[in-house]
Amino acid sequence: MDSPTLTPPAPSRPPIRFDRNELAGAFGDLGTDLPLLIGVIAASGIDSASVLILFGLMQVFTGLWYRMPMPVQPLKAFAALVIAQKIPGRVIFGGGLAIGISMFFLSITGLIDALGRLVPKAVVRGIQFGLALQLATLALKQYVGADGAAGYALAAAAFAVTVVLFGNRRWPAALIVIGLGVAYALVFKLDLATAQKAVGLHLPTWHLPQSADILTGAVLLALPQIPLSLGNSILATKQVAHDLFPEREPLTIKKISFTYALMNLANPFFGGFPVCHGSGGMVGHYAFGARTGGSVVIYGGIFLVLGLFFSQGFADVVQIFPLPVLGVLLLFEALSLATLLRDVSSNRSDLLVALLVGLLCAGLPYGYLVGLVVGTAIYYAMQRGWVGLGKQTHI
């Protein structure tokens, strides 16, 4: 008698680890997120406890959901406008809800998938390259030299450590670099009186966005943000997930846009700042050692602790951590992003499109919208032989 055929067990979800490499990877996106959060809290006057706690909770959510290093980031165009124009909290929350509703609509209708099929890989790589240029510029112009001669010396030491240990799984570079920064802060910058004022238990505050604020936020904040989100937060993030984790079940554009929408449908009601996914954040976590969602959960836990117990005077307290160290972390995140150009480098027309898109994204107002539209149009024009080099040109 034949033995019964056994059905193989369904593959389990990828495990989440909490080891030294996940801990090191947790700091891979700190140089991008921390200055933006400080800036929007200071410019808008929104409650720092609510912002930090919700930011931490969203990290934990996405780490457990995806079980890979896909962190959450503040909306960059959103944050830049808030900081520049000192937009009040009620409009921020209205705009966050507006972008959550917009992304939810794109997800459930399938329009986001149609966009994903339209935009070629060369344009996605260009968007990532443009982000790399922006991050590197920020790191070198504003962070590395922030503390004068001592800051340059600290940055040089951090850079040397990172070069030597980059990719080392036993001695993760980010942990050593963060340790250097903490030691520097304790010796040269710590003010116990300021630190003591920040201690205390605080919880998020409830907020109900009004229709007028949702409309104003949609026009002022959500519309400028959407092109960047479509390009970097969704299309480029999907591509990076495939690049770094080819053995995993491929992420869909719809899934990424759906969790993006969920976070921004919840955040505004609890005083959280609008957030997104991001290819740079995933590359940053991965570059410094993360391979699972553990790094993102750890990262979220750091912000939860800050928000719950150290949120009052947050902007003053975090200033003790040296910007040159954040600059080095940010620079290596940028370099890791830029190296993703290699898979279009053998085709001259694709490479030219990617470089053009990157320069447009990094150099123009609304550059991500311009780069997305212009790059896609030029790519298809080249493919049809209407302009440029044509699709068969290889280096």
CSV table of C-alpha atoms in Angstrom, one decimal, residues 132-146 152 155 159 323-324 326-332 334-335:
chain,number,residue,atom,x,y,z
A,132,ALA,CA,22.1,60.0,-3.1
A,133,LEU,CA,23.3,63.3,-4.4
A,134,GLN,CA,21.0,65.2,-2.0
A,135,LEU,CA,22.1,63.1,1.0
A,136,ALA,CA,25.8,63.4,0.2
A,137,THR,CA,25.5,67.1,-0.2
A,138,LEU,CA,23.7,67.4,3.1
A,139,ALA,CA,26.3,65.2,4.9
A,140,LEU,CA,29.3,67.1,3.5
A,141,LYS,CA,28.0,70.7,3.6
A,142,GLN,CA,26.0,70.8,6.8
A,143,TYR,CA,27.0,67.9,9.0
A,144,VAL,CA,30.7,67.0,8.8
A,145,GLY,CA,31.9,70.5,9.6
A,146,ALA,CA,29.3,71.4,12.1
A,152,TYR,CA,36.3,67.4,11.3
A,155,ALA,CA,34.3,62.8,11.2
A,159,PHE,CA,35.0,57.7,8.3
A,323,LEU,CA,26.4,66.1,13.7
A,324,PRO,CA,29.7,65.0,12.1
A,326,LEU,CA,25.5,61.6,11.6
A,327,GLY,CA,27.2,63.1,8.5
A,328,VAL,CA,29.4,60.0,8.1
A,329,LEU,CA,26.5,57.6,8.5
A,330,LEU,CA,24.5,59.7,5.9
A,331,LEU,CA,27.4,59.8,3.5
A,332,PHE,CA,27.7,56.0,3.4
A,334,ALA,CA,24.3,58.0,-0.1
A,335,LEU,CA,27.3,56.0,-1.5
